[in-house]
Tab-separated table of C-alpha atoms in Angstrom:
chain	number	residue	atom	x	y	z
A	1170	UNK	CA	85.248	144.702	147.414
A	1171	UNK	CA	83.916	141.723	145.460
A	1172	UNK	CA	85.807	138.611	144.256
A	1173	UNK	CA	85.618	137.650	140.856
A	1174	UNK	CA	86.015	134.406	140.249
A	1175	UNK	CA	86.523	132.922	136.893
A	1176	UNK	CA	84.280	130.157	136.055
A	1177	UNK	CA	86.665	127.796	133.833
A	1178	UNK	CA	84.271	125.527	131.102
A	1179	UNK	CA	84.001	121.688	130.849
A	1180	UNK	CA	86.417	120.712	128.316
A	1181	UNK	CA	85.109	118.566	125.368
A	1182	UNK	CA	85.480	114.922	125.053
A	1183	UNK	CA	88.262	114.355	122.767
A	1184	UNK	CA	84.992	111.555	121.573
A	1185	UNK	CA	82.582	114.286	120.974
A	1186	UNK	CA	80.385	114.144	118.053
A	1187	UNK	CA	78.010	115.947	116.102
A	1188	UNK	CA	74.675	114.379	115.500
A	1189	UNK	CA	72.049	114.958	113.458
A	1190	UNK	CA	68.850	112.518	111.839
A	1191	UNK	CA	70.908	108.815	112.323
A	1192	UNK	CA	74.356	110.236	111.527
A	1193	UNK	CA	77.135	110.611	113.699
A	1194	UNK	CA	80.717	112.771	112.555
A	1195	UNK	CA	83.939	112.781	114.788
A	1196	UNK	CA	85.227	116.193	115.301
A	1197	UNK	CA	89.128	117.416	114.456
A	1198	UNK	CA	90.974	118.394	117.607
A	1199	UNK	CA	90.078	121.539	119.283
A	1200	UNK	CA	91.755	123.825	122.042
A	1201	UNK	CA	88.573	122.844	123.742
A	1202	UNK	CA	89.615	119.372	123.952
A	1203	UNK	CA	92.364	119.985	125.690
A	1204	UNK	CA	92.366	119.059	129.589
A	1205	UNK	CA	92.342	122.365	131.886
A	1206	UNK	CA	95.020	120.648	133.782
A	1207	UNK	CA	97.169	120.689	131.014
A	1208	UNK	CA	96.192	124.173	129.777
A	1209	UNK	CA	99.405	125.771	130.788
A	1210	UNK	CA	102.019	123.029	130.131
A	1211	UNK	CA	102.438	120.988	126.537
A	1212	UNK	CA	99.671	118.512	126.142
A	1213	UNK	CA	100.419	114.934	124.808
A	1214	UNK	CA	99.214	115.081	121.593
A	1215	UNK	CA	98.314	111.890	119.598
A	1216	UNK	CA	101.136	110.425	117.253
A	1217	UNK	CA	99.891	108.704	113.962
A	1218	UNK	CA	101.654	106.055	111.750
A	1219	UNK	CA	100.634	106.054	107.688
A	1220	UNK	CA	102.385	103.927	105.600
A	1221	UNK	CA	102.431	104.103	101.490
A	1222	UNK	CA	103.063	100.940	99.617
A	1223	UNK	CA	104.165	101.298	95.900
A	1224	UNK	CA	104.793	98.020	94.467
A	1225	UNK	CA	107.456	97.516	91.236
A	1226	UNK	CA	110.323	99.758	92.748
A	1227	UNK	CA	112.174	102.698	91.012
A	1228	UNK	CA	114.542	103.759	88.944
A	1229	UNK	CA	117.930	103.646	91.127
A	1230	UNK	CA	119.340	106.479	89.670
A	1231	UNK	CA	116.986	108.770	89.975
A	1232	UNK	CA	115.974	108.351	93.623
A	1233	UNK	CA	118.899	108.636	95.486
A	1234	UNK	CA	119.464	112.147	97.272
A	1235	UNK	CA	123.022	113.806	96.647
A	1236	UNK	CA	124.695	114.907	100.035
A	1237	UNK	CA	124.257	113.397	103.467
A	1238	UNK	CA	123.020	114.531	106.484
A	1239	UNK	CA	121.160	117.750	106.484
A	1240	UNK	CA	123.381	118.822	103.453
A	1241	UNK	CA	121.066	117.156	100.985
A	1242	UNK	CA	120.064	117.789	97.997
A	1243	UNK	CA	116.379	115.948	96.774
A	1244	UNK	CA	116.947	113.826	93.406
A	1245	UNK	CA	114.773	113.900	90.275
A	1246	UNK	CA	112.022	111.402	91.678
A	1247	UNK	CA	111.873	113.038	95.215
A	1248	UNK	CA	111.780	116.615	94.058
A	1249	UNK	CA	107.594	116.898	94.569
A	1250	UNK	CA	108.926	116.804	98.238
A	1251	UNK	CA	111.132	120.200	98.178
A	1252	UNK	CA	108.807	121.938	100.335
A	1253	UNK	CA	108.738	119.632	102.825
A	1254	UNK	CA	112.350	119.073	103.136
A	1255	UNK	CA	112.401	119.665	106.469
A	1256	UNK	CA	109.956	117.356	107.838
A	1257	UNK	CA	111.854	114.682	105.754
A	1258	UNK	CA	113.597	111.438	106.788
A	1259	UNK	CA	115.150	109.806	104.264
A	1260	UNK	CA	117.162	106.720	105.218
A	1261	UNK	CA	119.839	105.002	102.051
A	1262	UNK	CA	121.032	101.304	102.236
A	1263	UNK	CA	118.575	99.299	104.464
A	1264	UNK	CA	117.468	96.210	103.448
A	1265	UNK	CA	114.969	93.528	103.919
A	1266	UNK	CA	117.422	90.022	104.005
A	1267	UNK	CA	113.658	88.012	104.865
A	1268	UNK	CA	112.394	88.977	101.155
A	1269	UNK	CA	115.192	88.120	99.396
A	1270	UNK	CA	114.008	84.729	98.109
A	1271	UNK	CA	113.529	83.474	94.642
A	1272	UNK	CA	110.191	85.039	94.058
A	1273	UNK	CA	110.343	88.533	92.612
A	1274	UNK	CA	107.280	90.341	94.047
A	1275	UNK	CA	105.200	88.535	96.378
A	1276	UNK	CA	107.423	87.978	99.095
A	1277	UNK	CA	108.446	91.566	99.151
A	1278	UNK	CA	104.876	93.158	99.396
A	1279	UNK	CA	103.531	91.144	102.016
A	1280	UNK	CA	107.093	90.567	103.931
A	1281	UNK	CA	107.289	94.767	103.457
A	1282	UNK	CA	105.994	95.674	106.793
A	1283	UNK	CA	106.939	91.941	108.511
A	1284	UNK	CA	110.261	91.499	107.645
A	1285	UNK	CA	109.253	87.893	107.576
A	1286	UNK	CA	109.577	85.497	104.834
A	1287	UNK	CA	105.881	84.017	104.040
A	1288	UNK	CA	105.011	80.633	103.026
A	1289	UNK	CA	104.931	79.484	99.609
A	1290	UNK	CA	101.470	78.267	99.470
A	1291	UNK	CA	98.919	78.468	96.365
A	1292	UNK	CA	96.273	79.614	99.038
A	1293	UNK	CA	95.031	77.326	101.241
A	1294	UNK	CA	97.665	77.890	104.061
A	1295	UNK	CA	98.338	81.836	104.279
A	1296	UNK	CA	101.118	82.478	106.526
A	1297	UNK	CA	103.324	85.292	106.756
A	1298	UNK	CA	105.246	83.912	109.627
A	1299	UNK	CA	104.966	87.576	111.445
A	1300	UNK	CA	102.978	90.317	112.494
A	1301	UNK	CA	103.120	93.351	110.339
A	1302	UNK	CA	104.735	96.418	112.714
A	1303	UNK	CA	101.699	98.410	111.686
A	1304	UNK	CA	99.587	96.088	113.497
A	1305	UNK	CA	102.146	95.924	116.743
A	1306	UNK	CA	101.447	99.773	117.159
A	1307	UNK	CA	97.894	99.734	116.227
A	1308	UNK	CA	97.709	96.719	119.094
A	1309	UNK	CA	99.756	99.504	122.117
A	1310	UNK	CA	96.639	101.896	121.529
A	1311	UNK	CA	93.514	99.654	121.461
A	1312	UNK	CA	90.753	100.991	123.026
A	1313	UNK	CA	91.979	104.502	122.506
A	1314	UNK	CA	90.020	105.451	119.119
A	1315	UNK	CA	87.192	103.943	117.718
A	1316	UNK	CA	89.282	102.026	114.842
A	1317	UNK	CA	92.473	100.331	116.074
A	1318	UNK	CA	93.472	100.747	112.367
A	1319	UNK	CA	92.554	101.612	109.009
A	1320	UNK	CA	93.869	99.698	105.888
A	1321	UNK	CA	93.140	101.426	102.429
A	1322	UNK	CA	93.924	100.165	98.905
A	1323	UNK	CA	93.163	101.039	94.917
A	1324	UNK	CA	92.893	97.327	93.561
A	1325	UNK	CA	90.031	94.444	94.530
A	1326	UNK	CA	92.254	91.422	96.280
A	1327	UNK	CA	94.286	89.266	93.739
A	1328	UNK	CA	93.268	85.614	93.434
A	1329	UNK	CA	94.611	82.480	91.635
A	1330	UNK	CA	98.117	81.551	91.375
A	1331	UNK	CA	101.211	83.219	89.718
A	1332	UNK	CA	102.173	80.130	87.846
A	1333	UNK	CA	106.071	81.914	87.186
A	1334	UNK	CA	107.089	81.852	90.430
A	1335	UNK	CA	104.117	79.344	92.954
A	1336	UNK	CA	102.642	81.452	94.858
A	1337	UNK	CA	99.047	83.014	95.462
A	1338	UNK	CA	98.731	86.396	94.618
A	1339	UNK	CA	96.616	87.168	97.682
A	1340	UNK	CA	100.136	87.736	99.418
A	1341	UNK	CA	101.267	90.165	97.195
A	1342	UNK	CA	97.703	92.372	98.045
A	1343	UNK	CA	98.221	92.777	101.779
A	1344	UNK	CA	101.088	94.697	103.702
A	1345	UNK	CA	99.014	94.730	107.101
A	1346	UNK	CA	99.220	91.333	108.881
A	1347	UNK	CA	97.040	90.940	112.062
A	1348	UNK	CA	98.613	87.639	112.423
A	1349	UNK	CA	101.200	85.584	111.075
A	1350	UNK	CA	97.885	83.923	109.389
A	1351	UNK	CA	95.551	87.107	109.155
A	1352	UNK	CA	96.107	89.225	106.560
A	1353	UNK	CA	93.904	92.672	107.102
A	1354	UNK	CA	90.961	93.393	104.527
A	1355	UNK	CA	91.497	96.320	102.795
A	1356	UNK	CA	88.699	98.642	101.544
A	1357	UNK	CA	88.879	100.192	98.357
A	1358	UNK	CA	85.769	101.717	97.916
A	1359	UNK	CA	85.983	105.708	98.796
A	1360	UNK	CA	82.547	105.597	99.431
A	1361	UNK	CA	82.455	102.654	102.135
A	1362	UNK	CA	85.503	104.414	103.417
A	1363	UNK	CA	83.865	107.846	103.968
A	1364	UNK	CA	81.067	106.132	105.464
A	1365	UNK	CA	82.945	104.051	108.140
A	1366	UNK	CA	84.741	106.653	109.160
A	1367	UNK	CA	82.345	108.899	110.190
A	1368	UNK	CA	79.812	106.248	111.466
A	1369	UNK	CA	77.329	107.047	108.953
A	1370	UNK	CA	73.956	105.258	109.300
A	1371	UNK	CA	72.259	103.857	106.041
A	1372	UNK	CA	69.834	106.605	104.332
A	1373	UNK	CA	66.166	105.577	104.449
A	1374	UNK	CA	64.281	104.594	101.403
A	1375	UNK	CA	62.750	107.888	99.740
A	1376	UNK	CA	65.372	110.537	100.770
A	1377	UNK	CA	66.931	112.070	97.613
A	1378	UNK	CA	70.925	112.160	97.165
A	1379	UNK	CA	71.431	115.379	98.803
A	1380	UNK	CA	69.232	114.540	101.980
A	1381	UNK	CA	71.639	111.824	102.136
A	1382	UNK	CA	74.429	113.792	102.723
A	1383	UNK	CA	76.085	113.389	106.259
A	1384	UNK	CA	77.282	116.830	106.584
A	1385	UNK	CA	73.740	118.179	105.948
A	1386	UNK	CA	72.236	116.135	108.650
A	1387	UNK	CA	74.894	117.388	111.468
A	1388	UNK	CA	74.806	121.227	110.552
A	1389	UNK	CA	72.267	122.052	113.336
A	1390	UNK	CA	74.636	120.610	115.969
A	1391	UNK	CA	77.449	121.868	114.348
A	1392	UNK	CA	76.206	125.477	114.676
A	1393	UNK	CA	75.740	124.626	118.580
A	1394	UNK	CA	78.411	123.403	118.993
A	1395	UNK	CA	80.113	126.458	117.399
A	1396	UNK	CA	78.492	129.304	119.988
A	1397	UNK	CA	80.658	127.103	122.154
A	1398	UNK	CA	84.152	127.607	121.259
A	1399	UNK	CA	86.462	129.926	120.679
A	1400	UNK	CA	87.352	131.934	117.567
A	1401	UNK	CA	90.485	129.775	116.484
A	1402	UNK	CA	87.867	126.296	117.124
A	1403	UNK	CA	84.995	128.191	115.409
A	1404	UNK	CA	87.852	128.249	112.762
A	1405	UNK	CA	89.067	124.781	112.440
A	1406	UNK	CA	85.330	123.586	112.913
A	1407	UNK	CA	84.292	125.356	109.780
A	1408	UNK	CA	87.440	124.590	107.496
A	1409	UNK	CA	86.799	120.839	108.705
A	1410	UNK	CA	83.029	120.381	107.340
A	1411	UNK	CA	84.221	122.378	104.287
A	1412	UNK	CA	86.771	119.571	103.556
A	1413	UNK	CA	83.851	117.154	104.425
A	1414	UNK	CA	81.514	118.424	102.343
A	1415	UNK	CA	84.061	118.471	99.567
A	1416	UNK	CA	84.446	115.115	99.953
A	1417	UNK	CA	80.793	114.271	100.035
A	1418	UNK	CA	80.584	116.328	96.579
A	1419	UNK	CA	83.628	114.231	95.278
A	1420	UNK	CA	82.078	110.922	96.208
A	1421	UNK	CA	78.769	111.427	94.994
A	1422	UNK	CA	80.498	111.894	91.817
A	1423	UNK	CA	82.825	109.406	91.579
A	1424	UNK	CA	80.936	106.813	89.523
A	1425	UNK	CA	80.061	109.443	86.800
A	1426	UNK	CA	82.107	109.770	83.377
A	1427	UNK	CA	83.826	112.337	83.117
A	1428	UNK	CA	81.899	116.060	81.904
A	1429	UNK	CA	78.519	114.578	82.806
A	1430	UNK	CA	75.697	115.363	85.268
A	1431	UNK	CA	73.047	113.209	86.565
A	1432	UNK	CA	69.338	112.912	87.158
A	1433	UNK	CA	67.322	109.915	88.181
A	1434	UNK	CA	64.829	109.128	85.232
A	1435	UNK	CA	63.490	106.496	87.510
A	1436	UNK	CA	62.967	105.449	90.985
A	1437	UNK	CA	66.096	103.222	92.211
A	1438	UNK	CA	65.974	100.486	94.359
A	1439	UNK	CA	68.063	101.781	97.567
A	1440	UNK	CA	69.823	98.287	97.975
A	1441	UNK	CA	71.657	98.857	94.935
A	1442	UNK	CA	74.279	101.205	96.505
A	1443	UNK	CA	76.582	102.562	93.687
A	1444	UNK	CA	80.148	101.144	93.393
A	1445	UNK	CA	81.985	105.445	94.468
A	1446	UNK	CA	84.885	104.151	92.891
A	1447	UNK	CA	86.094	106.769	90.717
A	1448	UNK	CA	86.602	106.782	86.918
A	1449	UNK	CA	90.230	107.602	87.022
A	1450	UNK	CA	93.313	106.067	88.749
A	1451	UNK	CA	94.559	109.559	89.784
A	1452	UNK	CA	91.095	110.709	91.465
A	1453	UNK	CA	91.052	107.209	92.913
A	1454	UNK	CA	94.283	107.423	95.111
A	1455	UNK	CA	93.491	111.554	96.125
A	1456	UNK	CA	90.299	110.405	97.525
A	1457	UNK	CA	91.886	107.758	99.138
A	1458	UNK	CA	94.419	109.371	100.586
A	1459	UNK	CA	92.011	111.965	101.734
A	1460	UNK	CA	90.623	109.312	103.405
A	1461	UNK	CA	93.529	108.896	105.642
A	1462	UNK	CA	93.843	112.315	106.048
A	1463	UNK	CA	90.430	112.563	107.690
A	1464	UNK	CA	90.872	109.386	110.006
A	1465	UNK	CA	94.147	111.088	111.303
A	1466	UNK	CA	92.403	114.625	111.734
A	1467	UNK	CA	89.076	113.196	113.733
A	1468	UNK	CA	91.660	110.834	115.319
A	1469	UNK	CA	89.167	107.591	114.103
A	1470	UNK	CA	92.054	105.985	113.834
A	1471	UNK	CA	96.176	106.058	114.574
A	1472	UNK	CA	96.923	103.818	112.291
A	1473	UNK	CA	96.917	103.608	108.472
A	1474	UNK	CA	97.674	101.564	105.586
A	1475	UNK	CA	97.433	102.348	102.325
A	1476	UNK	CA	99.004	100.336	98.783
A	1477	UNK	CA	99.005	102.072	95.456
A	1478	UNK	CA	98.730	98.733	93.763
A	1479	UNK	CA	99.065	95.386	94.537
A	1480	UNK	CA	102.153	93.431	93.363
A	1481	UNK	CA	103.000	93.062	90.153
A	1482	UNK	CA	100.334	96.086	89.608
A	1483	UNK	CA	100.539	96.886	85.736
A	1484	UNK	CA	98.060	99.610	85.880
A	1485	UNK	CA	98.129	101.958	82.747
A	1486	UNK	CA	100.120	105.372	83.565
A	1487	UNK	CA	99.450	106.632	80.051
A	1488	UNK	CA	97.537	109.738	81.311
A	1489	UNK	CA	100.478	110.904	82.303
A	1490	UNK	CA	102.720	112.846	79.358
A	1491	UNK	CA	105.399	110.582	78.208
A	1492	UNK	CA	103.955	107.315	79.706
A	1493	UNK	CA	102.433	105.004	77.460
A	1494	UNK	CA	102.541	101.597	79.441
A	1495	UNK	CA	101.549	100.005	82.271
A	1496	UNK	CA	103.556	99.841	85.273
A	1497	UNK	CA	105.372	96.071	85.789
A	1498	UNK	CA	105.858	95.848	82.420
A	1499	UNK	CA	108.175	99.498	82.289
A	1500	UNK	CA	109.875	98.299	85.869
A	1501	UNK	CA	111.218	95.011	83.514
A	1502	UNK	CA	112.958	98.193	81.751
A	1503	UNK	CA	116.257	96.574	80.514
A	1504	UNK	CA	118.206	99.018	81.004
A	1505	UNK	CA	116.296	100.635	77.821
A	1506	UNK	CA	116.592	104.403	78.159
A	1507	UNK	CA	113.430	104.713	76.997
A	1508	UNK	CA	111.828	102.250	79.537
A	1509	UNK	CA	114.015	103.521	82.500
A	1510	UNK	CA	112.253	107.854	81.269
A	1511	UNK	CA	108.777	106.193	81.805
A	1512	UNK	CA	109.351	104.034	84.688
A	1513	UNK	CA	110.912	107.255	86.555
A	1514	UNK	CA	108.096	109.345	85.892
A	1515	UNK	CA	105.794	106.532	87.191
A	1516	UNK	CA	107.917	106.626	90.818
A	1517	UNK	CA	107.619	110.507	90.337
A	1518	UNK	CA	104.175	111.106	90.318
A	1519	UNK	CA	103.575	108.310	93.032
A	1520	UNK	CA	105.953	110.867	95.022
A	1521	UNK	CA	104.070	113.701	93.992
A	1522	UNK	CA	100.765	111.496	95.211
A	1523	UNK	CA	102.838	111.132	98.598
A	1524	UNK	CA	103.444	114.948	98.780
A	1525	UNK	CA	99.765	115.509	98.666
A	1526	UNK	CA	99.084	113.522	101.450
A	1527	UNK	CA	101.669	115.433	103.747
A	1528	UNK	CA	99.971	118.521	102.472
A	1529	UNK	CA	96.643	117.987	103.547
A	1530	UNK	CA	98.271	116.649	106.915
A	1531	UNK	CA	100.144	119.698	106.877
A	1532	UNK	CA	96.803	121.814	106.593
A	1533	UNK	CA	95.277	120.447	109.809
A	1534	UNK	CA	96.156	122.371	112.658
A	1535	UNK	CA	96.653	120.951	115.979
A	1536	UNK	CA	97.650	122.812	119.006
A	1537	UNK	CA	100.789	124.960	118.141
A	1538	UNK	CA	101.408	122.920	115.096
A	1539	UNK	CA	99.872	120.276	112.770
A	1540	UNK	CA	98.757	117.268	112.345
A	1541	UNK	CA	101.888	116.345	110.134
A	1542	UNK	CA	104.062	117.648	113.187
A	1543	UNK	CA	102.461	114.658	115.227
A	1544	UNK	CA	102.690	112.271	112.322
A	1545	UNK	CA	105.019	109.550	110.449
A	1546	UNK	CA	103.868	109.116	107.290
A	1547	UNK	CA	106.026	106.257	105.646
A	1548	UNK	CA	106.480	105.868	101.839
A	1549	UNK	CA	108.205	102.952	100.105
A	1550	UNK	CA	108.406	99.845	98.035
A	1551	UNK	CA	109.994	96.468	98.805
A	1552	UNK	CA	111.936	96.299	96.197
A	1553	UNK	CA	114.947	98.487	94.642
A	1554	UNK	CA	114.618	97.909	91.192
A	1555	UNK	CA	111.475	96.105	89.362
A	1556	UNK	CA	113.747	94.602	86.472
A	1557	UNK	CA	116.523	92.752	89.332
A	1558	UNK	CA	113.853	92.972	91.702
A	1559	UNK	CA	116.512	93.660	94.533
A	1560	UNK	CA	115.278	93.915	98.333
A	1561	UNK	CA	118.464	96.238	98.865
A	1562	UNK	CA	118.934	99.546	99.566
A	1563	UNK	CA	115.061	100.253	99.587
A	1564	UNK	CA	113.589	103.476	98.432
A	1565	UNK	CA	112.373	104.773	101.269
A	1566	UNK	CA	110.994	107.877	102.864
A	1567	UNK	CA	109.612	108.964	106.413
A	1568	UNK	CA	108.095	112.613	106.728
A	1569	UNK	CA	106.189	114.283	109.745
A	1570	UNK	CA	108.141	114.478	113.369
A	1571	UNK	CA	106.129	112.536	115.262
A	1572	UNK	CA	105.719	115.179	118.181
A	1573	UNK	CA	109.668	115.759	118.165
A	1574	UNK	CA	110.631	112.275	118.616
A	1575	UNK	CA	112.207	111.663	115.006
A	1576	UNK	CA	115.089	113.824	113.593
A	1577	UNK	CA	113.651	115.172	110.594
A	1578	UNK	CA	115.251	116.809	107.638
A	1579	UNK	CA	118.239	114.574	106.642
A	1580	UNK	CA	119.214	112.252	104.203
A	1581	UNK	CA	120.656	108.908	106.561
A	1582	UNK	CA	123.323	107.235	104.911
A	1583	UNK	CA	123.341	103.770	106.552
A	1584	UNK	CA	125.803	100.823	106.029
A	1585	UNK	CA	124.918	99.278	103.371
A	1586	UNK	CA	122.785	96.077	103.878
A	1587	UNK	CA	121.288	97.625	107.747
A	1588	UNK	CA	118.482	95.107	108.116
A	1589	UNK	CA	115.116	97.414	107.540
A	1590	UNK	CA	113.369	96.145	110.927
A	1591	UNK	CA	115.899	98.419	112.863
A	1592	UNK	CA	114.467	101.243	111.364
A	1593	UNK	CA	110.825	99.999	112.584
A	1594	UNK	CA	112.156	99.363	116.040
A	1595	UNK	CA	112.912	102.927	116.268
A	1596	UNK	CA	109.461	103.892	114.132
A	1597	UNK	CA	107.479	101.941	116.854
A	1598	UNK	CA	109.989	103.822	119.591
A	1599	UNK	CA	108.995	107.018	118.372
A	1600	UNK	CA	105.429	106.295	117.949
A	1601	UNK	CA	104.949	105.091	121.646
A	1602	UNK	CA	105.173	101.655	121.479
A	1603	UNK	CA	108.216	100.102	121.768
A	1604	UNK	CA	109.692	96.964	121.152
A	1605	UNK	CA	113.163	95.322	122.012
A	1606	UNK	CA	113.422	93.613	118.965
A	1607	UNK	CA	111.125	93.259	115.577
A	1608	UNK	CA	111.689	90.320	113.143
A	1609	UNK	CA	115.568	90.277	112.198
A	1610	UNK	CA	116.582	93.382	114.240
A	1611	UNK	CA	119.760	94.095	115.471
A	1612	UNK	CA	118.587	97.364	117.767
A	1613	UNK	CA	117.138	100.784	116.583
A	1614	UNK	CA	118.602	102.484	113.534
A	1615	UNK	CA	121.329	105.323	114.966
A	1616	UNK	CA	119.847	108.828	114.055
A	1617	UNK	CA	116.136	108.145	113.880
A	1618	UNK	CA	115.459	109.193	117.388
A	1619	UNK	CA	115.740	112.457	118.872
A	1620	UNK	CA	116.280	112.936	122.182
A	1621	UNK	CA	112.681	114.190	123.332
């Protein structure tokens, strides 16, 4: 009687890419990926650290969840996140002592992810006297995706000096610290973004705007690629270039006003690439953040950064019903009612922005869960309150489980004034890169960690 013997395939390269005329895109994770050794027990899936910085703070009472534990109930400014209650960590009464210095903003955004007090200097001598804990995780996994990390922002760098308080207002537009001298350049442009990513090559001169679409110059191998896999990877292959090519759509885009199309009534000269920085502040962040999203889902990148604003941002948040303001002047509320209902909405929808993020994340599929499940995606400001511009009791907020290593789903009521850097001791624990002590630690934060 004849043997049959099952042939088992080459699994793909977790590095594979589709090519096509110059251009290069990463791929999502597949089942194909996935080693045959491994086939029948859990493989190690890769772990990814966000981070959100909003600058000015919040309204305190209006953040705070009711209940402790997983007997919680979300407050006002929180309550975009209902859905994902579950996958929520959100820790009450830490504090970063380093930042609480004279100055009211600087300090705090650049000491947020340090726990370091910086230098006063007016800009000759940067120094934040640490290394941002981003930057300590990004440094365990070098060599292990193409970008060691990614670090995203809305606003151009600040420059010149805040004459109120001394310093230079490049601290307060950099979270992500390299070195205790090195702050990280942040790109702001969607476009740029989008490109480095996905290791797009610069069009040639004479190819029209939709030539110069990546995803049309990677469909051929894409459709290869596809006769390849199997029906759940045919799936996540396709609803992958569909988020790409919305993207691309988005992008190209960007730089219009608002209700208008486009034709060139003129040749252009290719070395004037257009700015793809969206009209709007609100279209601006989503494609940002779905910037993120897609470094996390090709797994370009493990680690991200992204800040809303830089300190003392005072961007206008009057498209938003019952804002008419910009935002650091409505943080210096006064305890004015009416202040305090604008400056909570403001926090809101930055939490709502948040929640969009952990949706897409939530979207991507990845072995028997997502790529949320194998995320922490921090949110948070380094400061309570933008009119006593406190450094206690930060609003903060972790989501995603990080593979089962965090205990998700409760409100963590700390003693009040826990030093912040024990929570990132047990952040970096969780993520796979662990640390005995970070900046003014006193050990990992109790209840963080789960026992996998």
């Amino acid at each position: 009687r004849p043997m049959l013997i099952q042939i088992q395939p080459t699994p793909l390269s977790r590095r594979t890419l589709l090519r096509g005329a110059g251009a290069a895109l990463a791929l999502p994770w597949l089942e194909a990926m996935t080693p045959l050794k491994a086939a029948s027990t859990h493989e190690k899936r890769p772990r990814r650290l966000g981070v959100l910085f909003m600058p000015n703070g919040v309204r305190q009472d209006a953040w705070t969840p009711q209940g402790t534990g997983s007997d919680f109930t979300l407050s006002e400014t929180l309550s975009p996140l209902e859905e994902f209650k579950k996958q929520l960590l959100i820790p009450t009464h830490l504090w970063n002592q380093a930042s609480n210095v004279g100055d009211g903003h600087y300090v705090k955004t650049s000491g947020f992810l340090t726990c370091q007090t910086i230098s006063k200097s007016l800009g000759f001598d940067l120094n934040s006297n640490g290394i941002s804990m981003d930057q300590i995780a990004a440094n365990g996994l070098k060599g292990q995706t193409p970008l060691s990390s990614l670090e995203l922002a809305i606003s151009p760098v600040s420059i010149g000096v805040d004459t109120n308080v001394g310093y230079t207002r490049v601290y307060g537009s950099h979270i992500a610290w390299s070195r205790p001298t090195r702050p990280l350049a942040r790109e702001i442009n969607p476009r740029l973004a989008f490109e480095r990513l996905l290791r797009v090559t610069q069009p040639s001169e004479g190819q029209n705007a939709r030539d110069r679409l990546l995803l049309d110059r990677v469909l051929g191998d894409a459709r290869e690629l596809k006769k390849k896999l199997g029906a759940g990877d045919q799936s996540r292959v396709d609803d992958y270039l569909e988020s790409v090519r919305s993207l691309e759509k988005r992008i190209e885009q960007a730089s219009l006003p608002e209700g208008r199309s486009w034709q060139p009534a003129a040749d252009m000269d290719p070395m004037e690439k257009p700015a793809g920085i969206p009209q709007t502040h609100a279209e601006h962040v989503r494609l940002m953040l779905d910037m993120m999203a897609l470094a996390f889902q090709t797994d370009s990148t493990r680690v991200c950064t992204f800040m809303f604003g830089n300190a003392v941002s005072n961007t206008n948040f009057s498209f938003l019903d019952g804002v008419s303001g910009g935002h650091h002047s409505l943080s210096h509320h006064e305890n004015k009612e009416e202040n305090l209902v604008q400056y909570q909405k403001i926090a809101q929808w930055h939490v709502a922005q948040y929640g969009y993020l952990l949706g897409r994340l939530s979207e991507m599929k990845e072995g028997e869960g997502s790529v949320l499940d194998h995320s922490m995606i921090l949110f948070g400001s380094g400061l309570r309150d933008g009119n006593s511009h406190s450094p206690r009791n930060l609003p903060l907020v972790i989501a995603g489980r990080a593979g089962g290593r965090l205990q998700t789903g409760q409100h963590l009521v700390c003693e009040p004034n826990t030093p912040l850097s024990n929570l990132y001791v047990s952040l970096l624990s969780a993520f796979g890169t662990p640390v005995d002590r970070f900046a003014d630690s006193t050990g990992p934060l109790p209840g963080v960690r789960s026992g996998v």
